Coordinates of C-alpha atoms in Angstrom, one line a residue:
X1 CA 0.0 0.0 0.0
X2 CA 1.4 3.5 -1.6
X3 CA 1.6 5.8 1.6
X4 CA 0.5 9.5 1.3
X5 CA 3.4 12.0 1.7
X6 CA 6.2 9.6 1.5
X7 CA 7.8 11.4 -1.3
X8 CA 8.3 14.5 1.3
X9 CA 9.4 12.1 3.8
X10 CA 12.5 10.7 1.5
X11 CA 13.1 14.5 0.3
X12 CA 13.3 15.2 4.1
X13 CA 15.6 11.8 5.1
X14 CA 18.0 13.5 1.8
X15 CA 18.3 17.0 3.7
X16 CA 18.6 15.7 7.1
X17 CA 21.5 14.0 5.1
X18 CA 23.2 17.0 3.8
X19 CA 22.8 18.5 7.0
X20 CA 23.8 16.1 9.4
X21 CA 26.2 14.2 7.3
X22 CA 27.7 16.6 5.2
X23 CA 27.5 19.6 7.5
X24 CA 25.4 21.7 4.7
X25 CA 23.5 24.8 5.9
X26 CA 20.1 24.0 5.9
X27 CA 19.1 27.1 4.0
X28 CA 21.4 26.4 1.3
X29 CA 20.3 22.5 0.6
X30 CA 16.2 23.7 0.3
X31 CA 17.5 24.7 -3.0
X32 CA 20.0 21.8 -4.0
X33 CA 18.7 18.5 -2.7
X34 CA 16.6 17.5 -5.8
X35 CA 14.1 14.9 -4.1
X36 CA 13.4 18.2 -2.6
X37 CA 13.1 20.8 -4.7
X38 CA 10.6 18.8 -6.8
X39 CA 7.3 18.6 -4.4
X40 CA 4.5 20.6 -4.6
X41 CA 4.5 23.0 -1.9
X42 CA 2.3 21.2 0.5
X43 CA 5.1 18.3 0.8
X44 CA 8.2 20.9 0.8
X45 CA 6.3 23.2 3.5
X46 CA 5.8 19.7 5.3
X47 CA 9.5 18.0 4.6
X48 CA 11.1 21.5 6.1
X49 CA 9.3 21.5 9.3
X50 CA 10.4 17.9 9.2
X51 CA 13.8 18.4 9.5
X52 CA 13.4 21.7 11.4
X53 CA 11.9 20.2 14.1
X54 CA 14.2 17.1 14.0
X55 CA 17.2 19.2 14.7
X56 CA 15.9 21.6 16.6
X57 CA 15.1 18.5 19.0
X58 CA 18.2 16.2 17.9
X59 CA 19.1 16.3 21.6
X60 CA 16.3 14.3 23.0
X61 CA 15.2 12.4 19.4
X62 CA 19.0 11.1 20.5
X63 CA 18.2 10.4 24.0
X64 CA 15.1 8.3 23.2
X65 CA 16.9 6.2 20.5
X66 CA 19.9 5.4 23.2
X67 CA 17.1 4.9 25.9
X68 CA 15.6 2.4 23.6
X69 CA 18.6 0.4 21.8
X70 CA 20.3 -2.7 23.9
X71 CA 23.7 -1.5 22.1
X72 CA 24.3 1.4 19.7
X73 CA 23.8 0.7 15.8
X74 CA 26.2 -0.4 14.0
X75 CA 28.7 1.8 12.2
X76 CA 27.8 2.8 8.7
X77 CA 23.6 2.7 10.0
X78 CA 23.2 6.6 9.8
X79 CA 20.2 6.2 7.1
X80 CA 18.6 4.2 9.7
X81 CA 19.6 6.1 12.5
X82 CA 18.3 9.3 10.4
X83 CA 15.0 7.7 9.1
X84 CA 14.6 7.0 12.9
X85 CA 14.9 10.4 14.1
X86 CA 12.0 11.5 11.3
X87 CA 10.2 9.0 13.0
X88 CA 9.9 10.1 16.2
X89 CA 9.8 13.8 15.7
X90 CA 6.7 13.0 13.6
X91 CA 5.1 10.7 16.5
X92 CA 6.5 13.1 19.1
X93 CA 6.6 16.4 18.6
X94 CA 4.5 16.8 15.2
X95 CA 1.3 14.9 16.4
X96 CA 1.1 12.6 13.6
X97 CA -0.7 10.0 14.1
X98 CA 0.7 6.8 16.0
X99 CA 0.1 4.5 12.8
X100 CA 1.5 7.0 10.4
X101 CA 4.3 7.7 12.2
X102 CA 5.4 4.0 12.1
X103 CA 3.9 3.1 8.8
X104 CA 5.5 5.7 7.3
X105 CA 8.6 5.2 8.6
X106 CA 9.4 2.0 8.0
X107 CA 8.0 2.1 4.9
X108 CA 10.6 5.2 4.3
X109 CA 13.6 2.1 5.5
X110 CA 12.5 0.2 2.7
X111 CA 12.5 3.2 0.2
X112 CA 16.0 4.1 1.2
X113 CA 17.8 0.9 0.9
X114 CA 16.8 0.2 4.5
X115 CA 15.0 -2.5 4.6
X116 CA 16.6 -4.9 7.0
X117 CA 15.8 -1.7 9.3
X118 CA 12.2 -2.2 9.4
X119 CA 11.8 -4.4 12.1
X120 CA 14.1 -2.2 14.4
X121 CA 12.1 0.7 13.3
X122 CA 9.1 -0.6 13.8
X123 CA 10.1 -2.1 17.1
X124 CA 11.6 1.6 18.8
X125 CA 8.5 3.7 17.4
X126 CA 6.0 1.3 18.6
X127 CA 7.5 0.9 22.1
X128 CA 7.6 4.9 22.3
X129 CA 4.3 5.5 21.4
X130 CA 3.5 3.7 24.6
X131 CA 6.2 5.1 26.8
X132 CA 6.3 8.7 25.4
X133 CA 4.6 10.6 28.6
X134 CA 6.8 9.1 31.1
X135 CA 10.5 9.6 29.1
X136 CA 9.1 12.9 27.6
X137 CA 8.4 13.9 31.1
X138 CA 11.7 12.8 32.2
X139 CA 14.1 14.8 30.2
X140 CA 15.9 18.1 30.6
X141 CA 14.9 19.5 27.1
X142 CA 16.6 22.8 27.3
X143 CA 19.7 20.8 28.2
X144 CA 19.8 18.1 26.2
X145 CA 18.7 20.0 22.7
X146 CA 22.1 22.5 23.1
X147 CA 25.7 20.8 22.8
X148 CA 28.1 20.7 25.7
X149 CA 30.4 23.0 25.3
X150 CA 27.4 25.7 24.2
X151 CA 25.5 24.8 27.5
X152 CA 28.9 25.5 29.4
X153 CA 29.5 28.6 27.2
X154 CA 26.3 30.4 28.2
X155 CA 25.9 29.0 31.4
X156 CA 29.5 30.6 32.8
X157 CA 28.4 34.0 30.9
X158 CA 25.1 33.8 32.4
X159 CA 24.2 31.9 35.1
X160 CA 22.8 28.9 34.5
X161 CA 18.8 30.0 34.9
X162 CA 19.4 32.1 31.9
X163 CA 21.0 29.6 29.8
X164 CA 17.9 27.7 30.6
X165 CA 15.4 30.5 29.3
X166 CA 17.9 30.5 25.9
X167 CA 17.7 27.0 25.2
X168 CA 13.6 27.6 25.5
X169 CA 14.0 30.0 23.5
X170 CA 15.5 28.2 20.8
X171 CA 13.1 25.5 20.6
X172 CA 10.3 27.9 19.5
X173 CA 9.5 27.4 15.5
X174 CA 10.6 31.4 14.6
X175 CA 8.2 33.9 13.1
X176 CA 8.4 34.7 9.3
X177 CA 9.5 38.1 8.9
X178 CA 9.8 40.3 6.3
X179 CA 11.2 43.8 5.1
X180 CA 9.0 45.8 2.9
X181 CA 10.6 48.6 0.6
X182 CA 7.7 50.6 1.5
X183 CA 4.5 51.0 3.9
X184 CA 4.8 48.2 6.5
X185 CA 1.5 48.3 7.9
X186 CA -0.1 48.0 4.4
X187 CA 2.0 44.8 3.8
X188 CA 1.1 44.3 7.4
X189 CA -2.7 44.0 6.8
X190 CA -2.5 42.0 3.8
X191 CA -0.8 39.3 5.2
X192 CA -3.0 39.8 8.5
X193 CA 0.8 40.1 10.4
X194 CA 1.7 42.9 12.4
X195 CA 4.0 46.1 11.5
X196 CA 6.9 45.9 14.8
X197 CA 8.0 49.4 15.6
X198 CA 11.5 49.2 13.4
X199 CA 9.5 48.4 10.4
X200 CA 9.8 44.6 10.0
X201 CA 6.5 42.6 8.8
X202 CA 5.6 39.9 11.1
X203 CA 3.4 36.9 9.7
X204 CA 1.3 35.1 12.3
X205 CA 1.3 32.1 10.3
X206 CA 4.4 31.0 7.9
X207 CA 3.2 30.1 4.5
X208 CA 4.9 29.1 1.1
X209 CA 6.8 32.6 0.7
X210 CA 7.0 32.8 -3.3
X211 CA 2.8 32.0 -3.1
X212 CA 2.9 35.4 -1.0
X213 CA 1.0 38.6 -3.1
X214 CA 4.4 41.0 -3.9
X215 CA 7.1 38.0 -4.1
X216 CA 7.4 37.9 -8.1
X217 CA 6.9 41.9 -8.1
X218 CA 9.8 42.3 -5.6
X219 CA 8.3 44.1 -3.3
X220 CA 9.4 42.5 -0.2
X221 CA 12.3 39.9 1.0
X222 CA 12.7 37.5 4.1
X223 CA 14.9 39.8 6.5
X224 CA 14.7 38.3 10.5
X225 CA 13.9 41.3 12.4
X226 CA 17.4 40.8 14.6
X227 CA 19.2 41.0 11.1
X228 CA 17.3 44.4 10.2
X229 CA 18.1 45.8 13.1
X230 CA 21.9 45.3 12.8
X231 CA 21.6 47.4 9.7
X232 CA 19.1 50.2 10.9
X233 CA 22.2 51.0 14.0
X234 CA 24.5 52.1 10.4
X235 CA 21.5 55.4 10.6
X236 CA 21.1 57.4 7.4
X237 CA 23.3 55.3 4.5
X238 CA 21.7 57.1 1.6
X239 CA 24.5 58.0 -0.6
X240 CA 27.4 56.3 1.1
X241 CA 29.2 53.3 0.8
X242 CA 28.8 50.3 2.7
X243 CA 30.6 47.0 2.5
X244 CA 28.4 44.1 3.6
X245 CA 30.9 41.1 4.4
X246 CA 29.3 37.8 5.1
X247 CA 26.6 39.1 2.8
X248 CA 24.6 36.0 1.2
X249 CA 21.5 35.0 0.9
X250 CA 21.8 39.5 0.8
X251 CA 19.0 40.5 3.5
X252 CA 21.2 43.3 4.6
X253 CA 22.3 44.2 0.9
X254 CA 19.2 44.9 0.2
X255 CA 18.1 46.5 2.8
X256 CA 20.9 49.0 2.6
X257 CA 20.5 49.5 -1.0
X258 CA 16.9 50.0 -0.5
X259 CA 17.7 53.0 2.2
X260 CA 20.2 54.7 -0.8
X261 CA 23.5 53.0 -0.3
X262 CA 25.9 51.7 -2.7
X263 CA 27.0 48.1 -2.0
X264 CA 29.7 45.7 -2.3
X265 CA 28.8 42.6 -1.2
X266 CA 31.4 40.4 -0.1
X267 CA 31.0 36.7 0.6
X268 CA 33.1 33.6 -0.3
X269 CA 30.7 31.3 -0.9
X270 CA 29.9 31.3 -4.8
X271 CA 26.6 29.5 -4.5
X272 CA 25.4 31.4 -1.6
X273 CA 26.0 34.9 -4.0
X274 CA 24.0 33.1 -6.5
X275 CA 21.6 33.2 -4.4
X276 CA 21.9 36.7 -3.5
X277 CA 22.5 38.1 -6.7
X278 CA 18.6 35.9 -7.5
X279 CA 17.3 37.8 -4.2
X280 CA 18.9 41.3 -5.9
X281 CA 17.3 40.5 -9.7
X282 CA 14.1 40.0 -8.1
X283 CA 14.0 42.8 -5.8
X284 CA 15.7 45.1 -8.8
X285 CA 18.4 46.2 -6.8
X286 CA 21.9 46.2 -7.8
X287 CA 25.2 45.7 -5.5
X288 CA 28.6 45.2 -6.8
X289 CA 29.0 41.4 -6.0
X290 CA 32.9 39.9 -4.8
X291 CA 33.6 36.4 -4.3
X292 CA 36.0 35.8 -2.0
X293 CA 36.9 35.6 1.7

């Protein structure tokens, strides 16, 4: 029996991949990973929060797998390891339901060359489905879902209460915002968000952005409010020149050449600047563009 949405699910296996495997940016494989790239928007919107979530939980998906294995899997098992994590972020912490959780994941081990996985798959997802409350209950997830030597990092800057309220923090899906090269509380109403006092659009809900009224036209780009506020600190830029380092995917470049600036954008990454230079073309801005480090 074909199961719905397992074309997302191997497009999201490939990107955990990339990401976990082949220490990828997440933001740059959305565009690269093929098995990806080609679903509908539905199955993308759903294979990203897929793999968001997984990582942004990988801490205690990591925990529950140890907690449920006799002995550790067996070197050169990361597919199954990976297709395991999928599975319990969808039974965990994305309410799927039990049976589609584990259908769908071991189905998933038998797509991806897995199949003398299936049993083990089926056998850890199964047992956690019964045991979820109590081990959920039991673990520290600010602590578990932030490496070592970060925990140690923030808790000797700030006191260990605060490191807490960080980790929290950082567990939260983030809201999609948005610069606007004009009237923020128009853009504000149409997308039923909110205007925030520096100008940045905030969605309530985060939707398939190129769908979004004023994507094709270029009248808007992704911008994180945090990164729009390191820019609006420069003051009045119109008419001087800046030099963005770091610069791709070019939220600050454009923002900056939006408020009158003239822009070299510096970053070494060449794909990443193809990205930018896209995010540039659309907007019709222009920068002066420098590959190199």
């Amino acid at each position: 029996m074909k199961i719905e949405g397992q074309g997302a699910r191997m497009g999201a296996l490939e990107l955990l991949e990339a990401v976990l495997r082949r220490k990828h940016p997440l933001e740059d494989m959305l565009e690269s990973v093929e098995s990806f790239t080609r679903l509908n928007p539905r199955d993308r919107a759903f294979a990203r929060n897929l793999v968001s979530t997984t990582l942004r939980r990988l801490g205690q998906i990591d925990a529950l797998i140890n907690h449920c294995l006799e002995k550790p899997l067996a070197k050169g098992s990361h597919r199954s390891h990976d297709i395991l994590r999928l599975g319990i972020c969808q039974l965990l912490f994305l309410e799927t339901a039990d049976h589609a959780a584990v259908s769908s994941s071991v189905e998933l081990a038998g797509q991806a060359g897995q199949a003398h996985a299936k049993k083990l798959v089926n056998a850890v997802l199964r047992r956690l489905g019964r045991e979820r409350a109590e081990l959920i209950s039991a673990q520290d997830e600010s602590k578990l879902n932030v490496p070592d030597w970060l925990w140690y990092s923030w808790s000797k800057a700030y006191g260990e209460d605060t490191a807490r309220t960080i980790a929290l923090a950082h567990l939260e899906v983030s809201p999609l915002d948005l610069s606007v090269k004009s009237d923020p509380e128009v853009w504000a109403e149409k997308f039923d968000g909110a205007a925030l006092p520096n100008g940045t659009v905030r969605l309530k809900k985060v939707r398939n952005i190129p769908d979004l009224e004023g994507f094709e036209a270029g009248e808007w780009w992704v911008q994180d409010t945090a990164a729009r506020t390191a820019v609006q600190l420069l003051g009045n830029v119109m008419g001087k020149h800046v030099i963005d380092l770091c610069a791709a995917p070019g939220g600050k470049t454009a923002y900056l050449v939006n408020a009158g600036a003239t822009v070299t954008a510096v970053d070494r990454s060449e794909t990443r600047l193809n990205r930018l230079n896209e995010n540039l073309e659309r907007l019709q801005l222009g920068a002066d563009v420098i590959t190199a480090d």
